[in-house]
Structures are given as structure tokens and as C-alpha cells.
Short mmCIF file of C-alpha atoms and ligand atoms in Angstrom, two decimals:
data_model
loop_
_atom_site.label_atom_id
_atom_site.label_comp_id
_atom_site.label_asym_id
_atom_site.label_seq_id
_atom_site.Cartn_x
_atom_site.Cartn_y
_atom_site.Cartn_z
CA MET A 1 13.62 10.29 -10.88
CA THR A 2 12.74 13.73 -12.22
CA GLY A 3 16.11 15.44 -12.40
CA LEU A 4 15.53 17.27 -9.11
CA LYS A 5 18.61 17.08 -6.86
CA ASP A 6 19.61 18.27 -3.40
CA LYS A 7 16.49 20.31 -2.79
CA ILE A 8 14.76 20.92 0.50
CA LEU A 9 11.05 20.27 0.59
CA SER A 10 9.59 23.21 2.53
CA ILE A 11 7.18 21.90 5.13
CA SER A 12 4.30 23.99 6.43
CA ARG A 13 1.04 23.12 8.14
CA ARG A 14 -0.42 21.92 4.82
CA THR A 15 2.02 19.04 5.11
CA ARG A 16 0.70 17.53 8.27
CA ALA A 17 2.92 16.07 10.96
CA THR A 18 1.64 13.06 12.91
CA PRO A 19 1.41 12.32 16.64
CA PHE A 20 4.52 10.14 16.13
CA THR A 21 6.64 12.72 14.29
CA ARG A 22 8.66 13.77 17.36
CA ARG A 23 9.67 10.17 17.98
CA VAL A 24 10.40 9.63 14.27
CA GLU A 25 12.71 12.65 14.33
CA ALA A 26 14.40 11.43 17.52
CA ALA A 27 14.94 8.03 15.84
CA GLY A 28 17.00 9.74 13.14
CA VAL A 29 14.71 9.73 10.11
CA ARG A 30 16.64 10.62 6.94
CA GLY A 31 13.90 10.82 4.31
CA TYR A 32 10.22 11.68 4.12
CA THR A 33 7.67 11.60 1.38
CA VAL A 34 4.29 13.32 1.47
CA TYR A 35 1.26 11.04 1.46
CA ASN A 36 -2.32 12.23 1.91
CA HIS A 37 -0.85 15.67 2.69
CA MET A 38 1.03 14.14 5.64
CA LEU A 39 4.63 13.18 6.40
CA LEU A 40 5.57 9.56 5.69
CA PRO A 41 9.09 8.47 6.75
CA THR A 42 10.85 6.59 3.95
CA PHE A 43 14.18 5.57 5.42
CA PHE A 44 16.34 5.83 8.53
CA ASP A 45 19.71 4.25 7.69
CA SER A 46 19.62 3.52 3.95
CA ASN A 47 17.04 1.81 1.77
CA GLU A 48 19.22 -1.29 1.67
CA ALA A 49 20.17 -1.41 5.36
CA ASP A 50 16.53 -0.80 6.34
CA TYR A 51 15.51 -3.59 3.95
CA TRP A 52 17.75 -6.25 5.49
CA HIS A 53 16.73 -5.19 8.99
CA LEU A 54 13.02 -5.37 8.08
CA CYS A 55 13.42 -8.89 6.70
CA GLU A 56 15.30 -10.13 9.78
CA HIS A 57 13.95 -8.27 12.81
CA VAL A 58 11.06 -5.92 13.56
CA GLN A 59 10.33 -2.30 12.71
CA VAL A 60 7.88 0.34 13.90
CA TRP A 61 6.46 2.46 11.09
CA ASP A 62 4.63 5.80 11.38
CA VAL A 63 1.93 5.19 8.76
CA ALA A 64 -0.52 7.69 10.26
CA CYS A 65 -0.79 9.00 6.68
CA GLU A 66 -2.96 5.96 5.93
CA ARG A 67 -5.95 8.18 6.66
CA GLN A 68 -9.27 6.60 7.53
CA ILE A 69 -12.17 8.04 5.54
CA GLU A 70 -15.02 7.30 7.90
CA VAL A 71 -18.49 6.54 6.55
CA ARG A 72 -21.28 6.25 9.12
CA GLY A 73 -25.04 5.97 8.97
CA PRO A 74 -27.87 3.86 7.52
CA ASP A 75 -26.50 4.18 3.95
CA ALA A 76 -22.81 3.67 4.85
CA LYS A 77 -22.55 0.23 3.28
CA ARG A 78 -24.34 1.41 0.14
CA LEU A 79 -21.90 4.30 -0.28
CA VAL A 80 -18.82 2.09 0.15
CA GLN A 81 -20.21 -0.43 -2.35
CA LEU A 82 -20.88 2.34 -4.88
CA MET A 83 -17.20 3.27 -4.72
CA THR A 84 -15.69 -0.21 -5.20
CA PRO A 85 -16.31 -3.00 -7.72
CA ARG A 86 -15.28 -5.54 -5.05
CA ASP A 87 -18.26 -7.26 -3.42
CA ILE A 88 -18.29 -6.13 0.22
CA ARG A 89 -21.49 -7.94 1.23
CA ARG A 90 -19.86 -10.78 3.14
CA THR A 91 -17.26 -8.72 5.01
CA ALA A 92 -17.00 -9.66 8.69
CA ILE A 93 -16.87 -7.07 11.45
CA GLY A 94 -13.24 -6.12 11.95
CA GLN A 95 -12.20 -7.47 8.54
CA GLY A 96 -10.14 -5.52 6.01
CA LEU A 97 -10.53 -5.91 2.26
CA TYR A 98 -8.07 -4.65 -0.33
CA ALA A 99 -10.59 -2.96 -2.60
CA PRO A 100 -9.92 -0.77 -5.65
CA LEU A 101 -12.03 2.40 -5.89
CA CYS A 102 -13.20 3.33 -9.38
CA ASP A 103 -15.30 6.03 -10.97
CA GLU A 104 -18.15 5.52 -13.45
CA THR A 105 -15.69 5.11 -16.35
CA GLY A 106 -13.74 2.39 -14.53
CA ALA A 107 -10.77 4.67 -13.81
CA LEU A 108 -8.82 3.75 -10.69
CA LEU A 109 -9.15 6.45 -8.00
CA ASN A 110 -7.41 4.72 -5.10
CA ASP A 111 -6.55 1.23 -3.82
CA PRO A 112 -7.42 1.31 -0.11
CA VAL A 113 -8.06 -1.26 2.54
CA VAL A 114 -11.78 -1.09 3.32
CA ILE A 115 -12.55 -1.98 6.93
CA LYS A 116 -15.96 -2.88 8.34
CA LEU A 117 -16.51 -1.79 11.96
CA ALA A 118 -20.29 -2.36 11.82
CA ASP A 119 -22.90 -2.56 9.06
CA ASP A 120 -23.38 1.21 9.36
CA HIS A 121 -19.77 2.12 10.13
CA TRP A 122 -16.84 1.70 7.71
CA TRP A 123 -13.32 3.00 7.35
CA ILE A 124 -11.63 3.42 3.98
CA SER A 125 -7.90 3.26 4.73
CA ILE A 126 -6.74 5.25 1.76
CA ALA A 127 -3.68 5.41 -0.47
CA ASP A 128 -2.53 8.81 -1.69
CA SER A 129 -5.53 10.53 -3.30
CA ASP A 130 -8.40 12.64 -1.96
CA VAL A 131 -11.12 10.02 -1.56
CA ARG A 132 -13.09 12.09 0.93
CA PHE A 133 -14.29 14.49 -1.76
CA PHE A 134 -15.42 11.61 -3.98
CA ALA A 135 -17.36 10.06 -1.09
CA GLN A 136 -18.96 13.38 -0.16
CA GLY A 137 -19.95 14.07 -3.76
CA LEU A 138 -21.57 10.66 -4.14
CA ALA A 139 -23.39 10.99 -0.82
CA LEU A 140 -24.76 14.35 -1.92
CA GLY A 141 -25.64 13.28 -5.46
CA TYR A 142 -27.36 10.07 -4.39
CA GLY A 143 -29.03 11.73 -1.39
CA LEU A 144 -27.56 9.19 1.01
CA ASP A 145 -28.16 9.17 4.74
CA VAL A 146 -24.48 9.10 5.78
CA GLU A 147 -21.80 11.17 7.38
CA VAL A 148 -18.41 11.26 5.68
CA GLY A 149 -15.31 12.47 7.49
CA GLU A 150 -11.67 11.79 8.22
CA ALA A 151 -11.36 9.92 11.51
CA ASP A 152 -8.84 10.80 14.23
CA ILE A 153 -7.08 7.48 13.78
CA TRP A 154 -3.29 7.19 13.54
CA PRO A 155 -2.13 3.82 12.20
CA LEU A 156 1.21 2.57 13.47
CA ALA A 157 2.60 -0.51 11.70
CA VAL A 158 4.80 -3.12 13.34
CA GLN A 159 6.41 -5.17 10.56
CA GLY A 160 8.94 -7.97 10.28
CA PRO A 161 9.35 -11.60 11.34
CA LYS A 162 9.49 -10.66 15.03
CA ALA A 163 6.43 -8.40 14.86
CA GLU A 164 4.10 -11.00 16.35
CA THR A 165 6.37 -11.47 19.36
CA LEU A 166 6.59 -7.74 19.97
CA VAL A 167 2.90 -6.93 19.49
CA THR A 168 1.99 -9.87 21.77
CA ARG A 169 4.21 -8.43 24.50
CA VAL A 170 2.43 -5.07 24.27
CA PHE A 171 -1.18 -6.15 23.48
CA GLY A 172 -1.38 -9.62 25.02
CA ASP A 173 -1.93 -13.26 24.16
CA ALA A 174 -4.89 -12.63 21.84
CA VAL A 175 -2.50 -11.31 19.18
CA PRO A 176 -1.18 -14.56 17.60
CA SER A 177 -4.71 -15.79 16.78
CA ILE A 178 -5.47 -12.71 14.66
CA ARG A 179 -5.64 -13.91 11.05
CA PHE A 180 -4.47 -12.00 7.94
CA PHE A 181 -6.62 -8.91 7.32
CA ARG A 182 -8.62 -9.62 10.49
CA SER A 183 -8.47 -7.59 13.68
CA LYS A 184 -9.26 -7.52 17.36
CA MET A 185 -10.02 -4.64 19.69
CA LEU A 186 -7.19 -4.77 22.24
CA GLU A 187 -6.18 -2.51 25.09
CA PHE A 188 -3.16 -0.31 25.60
CA ARG A 189 -3.15 1.66 28.89
CA GLY A 190 -6.84 0.82 29.34
CA ARG A 191 -7.82 2.13 25.92
CA ALA A 192 -9.26 -0.33 23.32
CA MET A 193 -8.03 0.06 19.75
CA MET A 194 -8.05 -2.02 16.58
CA VAL A 195 -5.06 -4.30 15.98
CA MET A 196 -5.07 -5.88 12.51
CA ARG A 197 -2.70 -8.39 10.94
CA SER A 198 -1.84 -6.28 7.89
CA GLY A 199 0.73 -3.84 6.60
CA TYR A 200 2.59 -2.72 3.53
CA SER A 201 5.18 -5.51 3.52
CA LYS A 202 5.20 -9.27 3.08
CA GLN A 203 7.30 -9.83 6.21
CA ASP A 204 4.23 -10.36 8.44
CA GLY A 205 3.11 -7.80 10.96
CA PHE A 206 0.32 -5.74 12.39
CA GLU A 207 -1.23 -2.33 12.14
CA ILE A 208 -2.35 -0.63 15.35
CA TYR A 209 -5.16 1.85 14.66
CA LEU A 210 -4.35 4.29 17.46
CA ASN A 211 -7.46 6.28 18.41
CA ASP A 212 -5.98 8.64 21.01
CA ALA A 213 -3.17 10.92 19.86
CA ASP A 214 -2.08 11.40 23.47
CA LEU A 215 -1.09 7.74 23.56
CA ALA A 216 1.12 7.98 20.47
CA GLU A 217 4.40 8.57 22.28
CA PRO A 218 3.63 6.14 25.14
CA LEU A 219 2.79 3.44 22.56
CA TRP A 220 5.93 4.13 20.53
CA ASP A 221 8.05 4.07 23.70
CA GLU A 222 6.47 0.84 24.93
CA LEU A 223 7.16 -0.91 21.60
CA PHE A 224 10.81 0.17 21.78
CA ALA A 225 11.16 -0.79 25.46
CA GLN A 226 9.62 -4.24 24.90
CA GLY A 227 11.46 -4.75 21.63
CA GLN A 228 15.00 -4.01 22.72
CA ASP A 229 16.13 -7.65 22.70
CA LEU A 230 14.36 -8.12 19.34
CA ASN A 231 16.52 -5.40 17.77
CA VAL A 232 13.50 -3.17 17.09
CA ARG A 233 14.10 -0.10 14.96
CA ALA A 234 12.11 2.66 13.32
CA GLY A 235 11.37 2.10 9.64
CA GLY A 236 8.91 2.83 6.90
CA PRO A 237 7.44 1.26 3.78
CA ASN A 238 10.58 0.02 2.05
CA LEU A 239 11.04 0.45 -1.70
CA ILE A 240 13.08 -2.74 -2.14
CA GLU A 241 10.79 -4.95 -0.07
CA ARG A 242 7.57 -3.68 -1.60
CA ILE A 243 8.80 -4.10 -5.19
CA GLU A 244 10.11 -7.62 -4.49
CA SER A 245 6.73 -8.38 -2.90
CA GLY A 246 4.74 -6.88 -5.77
CA LEU A 247 2.85 -4.42 -3.56
CA LEU A 248 1.49 -1.64 -5.73
CA SER A 249 1.84 2.06 -4.97
CA TYR A 250 -0.99 4.30 -6.18
CA GLY A 251 0.39 7.41 -7.86
CA ASN A 252 3.59 5.57 -8.77
CA ASP A 253 2.72 2.29 -10.45
CA MET A 254 -0.75 3.33 -11.49
CA THR A 255 -2.98 6.41 -11.51
CA GLN A 256 -6.43 7.54 -12.51
CA ALA A 257 -5.27 7.07 -16.11
CA HIS A 258 -5.54 3.31 -15.59
CA ASN A 259 -8.29 0.82 -14.89
CA PRO A 260 -7.88 -1.95 -12.32
CA PHE A 261 -7.46 -4.69 -14.95
CA GLU A 262 -4.45 -2.85 -16.37
CA CYS A 263 -2.98 -2.97 -12.86
CA GLY A 264 -3.56 -6.70 -12.42
CA LEU A 265 -6.21 -6.16 -9.75
CA ASP A 266 -8.62 -8.62 -11.42
CA THR A 267 -9.01 -10.76 -8.30
CA PHE A 268 -10.39 -7.80 -6.36
CA ILE A 269 -13.21 -7.12 -8.85
CA ASP A 270 -16.51 -9.01 -8.74
CA LEU A 271 -17.86 -8.46 -12.25
CA ASP A 272 -20.73 -10.91 -11.83
CA ALA A 273 -21.90 -9.86 -8.38
CA ASP A 274 -25.39 -8.42 -8.10
CA ILE A 275 -24.23 -5.24 -6.38
CA GLU A 276 -24.81 -1.53 -6.86
CA SER A 277 -21.36 -0.29 -7.81
CA LEU A 278 -20.64 2.81 -9.86
CA SER A 279 -17.94 1.27 -12.08
CA LEU A 280 -19.15 -2.26 -12.80
CA GLU A 281 -20.90 -1.53 -16.09
CA ALA A 282 -17.87 0.30 -17.46
CA LEU A 283 -15.47 -2.36 -16.20
CA ARG A 284 -17.20 -5.41 -17.76
CA PRO A 285 -16.09 -4.78 -21.36
CA LEU A 286 -12.61 -3.70 -20.23
CA LYS A 287 -11.63 -7.04 -18.73
CA ASP A 288 -10.31 -8.52 -21.96
CA THR A 289 -9.69 -5.38 -23.99
CA HIS A 290 -7.42 -3.20 -21.90
CA GLU A 291 -4.62 -1.50 -23.79
CA HIS A 292 -1.99 -1.59 -21.03
CA ILE A 293 -0.79 -4.10 -18.48
CA LEU A 294 1.42 -3.55 -15.46
CA THR A 295 4.28 -6.03 -15.80
CA GLY A 296 7.52 -6.93 -14.14
CA LEU A 297 10.87 -6.28 -15.82
CA VAL A 298 14.04 -8.09 -14.74
CA PHE A 299 17.53 -6.80 -15.60
CA GLU A 300 20.68 -8.77 -14.77
CA THR A 301 22.74 -5.70 -13.78
CA PRO A 302 22.13 -2.49 -11.79
CA MET A 303 20.45 0.11 -13.98
CA THR A 304 20.08 3.86 -14.08
CA PHE A 305 17.46 5.34 -16.36
CA GLU A 306 17.59 8.73 -18.01
CA ARG A 307 14.00 8.37 -19.11
CA PHE A 308 11.35 5.90 -18.11
CA GLU A 309 9.42 5.48 -21.35
CA PHE A 310 10.90 2.90 -23.68
CA GLU A 311 10.41 2.03 -27.32
CA ALA A 312 10.47 -0.98 -29.59
CA GLY A 313 9.73 -1.20 -33.30
CA GLY A 314 9.52 2.58 -33.52
CA ARG A 315 6.78 3.11 -30.91
CA VAL A 316 6.57 3.58 -27.15
CA VAL A 317 5.72 0.20 -25.66
CA GLY A 318 6.15 0.89 -21.97
CA ASP A 319 6.80 3.21 -19.07
CA ILE A 320 8.83 2.22 -16.01
CA ARG A 321 6.80 3.26 -12.95
CA SER A 322 8.96 1.95 -10.05
CA GLN A 323 12.36 0.29 -10.05
CA VAL A 324 15.08 -0.79 -7.67
CA TRP A 325 18.13 -3.02 -7.38
CA SER A 326 17.30 -6.12 -5.36
CA PRO A 327 20.32 -6.96 -3.18
CA ARG A 328 18.80 -10.34 -2.28
CA HIS A 329 18.21 -11.58 -5.81
CA ARG A 330 21.00 -9.55 -7.39
CA LEU A 331 18.62 -8.39 -10.10
CA HIS A 332 17.32 -4.98 -11.08
CA LEU A 333 13.53 -5.10 -10.78
CA ALA A 334 11.02 -2.76 -12.35
CA MET A 335 7.28 -2.42 -12.65
CA ALA A 336 6.30 -1.04 -16.02
CA MET A 337 3.00 -0.08 -17.59
CA MET A 338 3.30 -1.73 -21.01
CA LYS A 339 1.28 -2.13 -24.17
CA SER A 340 -0.67 -5.38 -23.79
CA ASP A 341 -0.14 -6.43 -27.41
CA PHE A 342 3.63 -6.09 -27.07
CA VAL A 343 3.69 -8.11 -23.84
CA ALA A 344 1.58 -10.85 -25.45
CA ALA A 345 4.09 -11.19 -28.30
CA HIS A 346 7.46 -10.77 -26.51
CA ASP A 347 9.26 -12.15 -23.49
CA SER A 348 12.01 -9.54 -23.38
CA VAL A 349 12.69 -5.97 -24.41
CA GLU A 350 15.77 -3.77 -24.86
CA ILE A 351 15.88 -0.74 -22.53
CA ALA A 352 18.77 1.70 -21.95
CA GLY A 353 21.22 -0.66 -23.62
CA ALA A 354 20.27 -3.71 -21.57
CA ARG A 355 17.90 -6.60 -22.11
CA ALA A 356 15.03 -6.98 -19.68
CA ARG A 357 12.92 -10.07 -19.27
CA ILE A 358 9.18 -9.40 -19.17
CA VAL A 359 7.58 -11.33 -16.31
CA PRO A 360 4.19 -11.32 -14.62
CA LEU A 361 3.57 -9.60 -11.28
CA PRO A 362 4.04 -10.42 -8.49
CA PHE A 363 7.61 -11.51 -9.24
CA ASP A 364 8.08 -15.28 -8.97
CA PHE A 365 11.78 -15.54 -8.13
CA ASP A 366 11.86 -19.35 -8.37
CA ALA A 367 10.53 -19.18 -11.90
CA ILE A 368 12.91 -16.34 -12.73
CA SER A 369 15.97 -18.28 -11.55
CA ARG A 370 14.81 -21.48 -13.32
CA ALA A 371 14.52 -19.50 -16.56
CA GLU A 372 18.02 -18.14 -15.97
CA VAL A 373 19.46 -21.66 -15.70
CA SER A 374 17.73 -22.89 -18.84
CA ALA A 375 18.69 -19.80 -20.86
N1 LIG B 401 -2.53 -0.60 5.25
C1 LIG B 401 -3.61 0.17 5.48
N2 LIG B 401 -3.99 1.13 4.65
C2 LIG B 401 -3.29 1.34 3.53
C3 LIG B 401 -2.16 0.57 3.20
C4 LIG B 401 -1.78 -0.44 4.11
N3 LIG B 401 -3.66 2.33 2.68
C5 LIG B 401 -2.77 2.73 1.65
C6 LIG B 401 -2.05 1.59 1.00
N4 LIG B 401 -1.46 0.76 2.03
C7 LIG B 401 -3.03 0.81 0.17
N5 LIG B 401 -2.37 -0.16 -0.69
C8 LIG B 401 -2.24 -1.49 -0.35
C9 LIG B 401 -1.65 -2.33 -1.26
C10 LIG B 401 -1.52 -3.67 -0.98
C11 LIG B 401 -1.98 -4.17 0.23
C12 LIG B 401 -2.54 -3.33 1.13
C13 LIG B 401 -2.70 -1.99 0.85
C14 LIG B 401 -1.89 -5.62 0.55
N6 LIG B 401 -2.08 -6.47 -0.42
C15 LIG B 401 -1.93 -7.89 -0.25
C16 LIG B 401 -1.42 -8.47 -1.56
O1 LIG B 401 -1.49 -7.78 -2.57
O2 LIG B 401 -0.96 -9.59 -1.53
C17 LIG B 401 -3.20 -8.58 0.21
C18 LIG B 401 -4.40 -8.31 -0.60
C19 LIG B 401 -5.58 -9.17 -0.17
O3 LIG B 401 -5.45 -10.39 -0.19
O4 LIG B 401 -6.68 -8.63 0.16
O5 LIG B 401 -1.66 -6.00 1.68
O6 LIG B 401 -0.78 -1.16 3.94
N7 LIG B 401 -4.31 -0.02 6.60
#
């Protein structure tokens, strides 16, 4: 992506390992990225082999890097609401909410899952940016009665069509009745921990919020022992699957340079709610006036890009943020931050010698193939 090739990323204590890292290594991990200053496995066999396996079987992912910023105390709810323009008032205990975090200008700071444990106890399950400092600064500036910290919680995701079967074997018959983005406190070796139907794929699955690092290897081993006949393997958030599914990656697809409307996060913003949220006033006028929009691009052939910005009519009209060849759809898919006025006036654009169709996110592959037939 950047011209860097065949380099070793030197790992020291600033790049934190996880309680699962020994098992991840033993499983033959081949790539890591760094996420919240912590190791995140990216692939074990190859992106494509891991992709097909994820879509057909079940995988165990070390996503301990989904750090939980813990907010506790009488003003906990007020602090979480200040950080997000999504209305959190009706959140149930044990419910997760995908909730953008924005500053007072409307800039996107993170796109976490916010989890309510109690009215005065919340977790912010963060993407890759330092939310803890933002929370601490607000608590100090507003004089809030809260404690902000990073909890000793190590999420482990179980993803894929057979995930429900496997997690039920390990955590019991209460598992299938857990609804999407809801959770139950379930026991492993006599220890209760949160099990939520969630995860960074659209293949169904659960996230286990492990709260005792000493149980990390026993839990990993139990999932592999119980999952043998299900063809369980180690995996990680998969580039192909997440782009096909339209799951956004903070720091890749969007950054603090963007507001949530530019990222298509409109449905997670409650502009008319009577809530105390730092960004709402700045966001209201941006809804219909934002300069950029994150869009899908569809190429008919595999692509390699020497640069990611692209031009039309003598100006830069877009920037490819993530891209991958989809072996299922036999299309090259990209997410690009594009000029809104160009997108409104065009349904395709020429990039690197090929024509790309401009489509909304998430990708609608039925619509894309219908358009192909009629073209
Ligand atoms: N799980 C948990 N924490 C996380 C992630 C996760 N923190 C970091 C990162 N992933 C945050 N980003 C996302 C992006 C998308 C979703 C979840 C976290 C997601 N979105 C669904 C969608 O877009 O269709 C559902 C959104 C909704 O309806 O609320 O699942 O994966 N714990």
C-alpha cells in the first residue's frame, strides 16, 4: 500500500501481546497488524483461504485489541452521551450499540461498540484510536463524577456459520437465544463472562468478553477441542469478508478528517434527540452539506494501484481507502472517499486505466449483477 516491502515490524512491550498470543503463534499466524497498541492477527493461511473457511465453517479470533474503555460512576452515562451523537438513553443492560464518537466540530474520533453493563457502568469497545484520553479530558473539563480506565477484558470472537453450534457447546443452551448485539453473562470454568452476538464479520458469531487472563488458554483450547468436527481454525478480521460486508475500518476508510455523514453513518446519529452530546450542534448543518462521501467502487478485473487518489476533469475526485479482489463475486471492490458533487453527477469513473462503477455502501451484489446484465 505504501511502497514498503519485506520489512520486519520490530515488536517491543509498547506493542502489547494478548493472553491468547501464545496460542495464536502455535496456530501458525502469518500476519499481524497493530491495533490499539496491541497485536491483531490478520491471517493464518492466506487472505483468500481464510475467507472461504470463515464463510463455511467457524473461526476463533484473538480480538483482545478491541480494548474496553471503562466508564464508571454516577456521571458515567452522561460522559458516554457527551462523546456520541447516537441516543443511548434506551439502551438495555447487556446491549451493544454501534456508536460513532465525535468531537465538538463533528470530526469522527472512533466508531466503537458502546456496551451498557449498568446505568453507572459502561464499556466503550474501541476501534484503533486513543479514546481513553478524550474521555479523561472531558471528565476533567466537565467536572464529572466518573472513573475512566481500560478494563482487563480480552475479547475473543467466534465467527462463521457454525459459531452458534460451537459457542453453545462451550457456554450452554442459553446461547442460541442471544439476539444480535445483545449478551448474556455465561460461565466458563465457574467464571461468569459476557457473551454477545456480535463481531467484525457478517457470517454470524459471538464475542466472548474474557475477564480472567488466566482462562485465556483454557478457553482457546476448549473451543478447539469442542470444534474439531466443525473444522474450527484460528482466524482474524478478514479483509475480503469485511469489504464485501461493508464493515468500516477506522483509520483506513475514514479518520478524524471526516464527519460521520461522510462515512455513511447517518443511521447511528440522532440529530433530533434531546440529549447532551458534544457534537450534535456541529453535526446538524453538516447532514446535507458534506463535501465527501464514502462510496463503493466496482471494477470488473483484478486491479493494482500505484496511487490511491484519482482524478477526473482535472481535479482529484476521490481517494481509495480499502480495496480487495472478491473471489466470490469475481469483482475488484474498493471503498473510496469521493467528492459528493462528483458522485451525484456520475455513475462511473476511470481509474488506473479501468472503468469503475460507483455504487452505494454497503455493496448490494444483486443490484450490481442486475446492472451488469442490463449494461
Ligand atoms: N466488536 C467489538 N468492538 C469493536 C469491533 C467489533 N471495536 C472496534 C471495531 N470492531 C469497531 N467497528 C465496528 C464496525 C462495525 C460493526 C461493529 C464494530 C458492526 N456493524 C453492523 C453493521 O454495520 O451492519 C451493525 C451495526 C448496528 O446495527 O448497530 O457490527 O467488531 N466488540
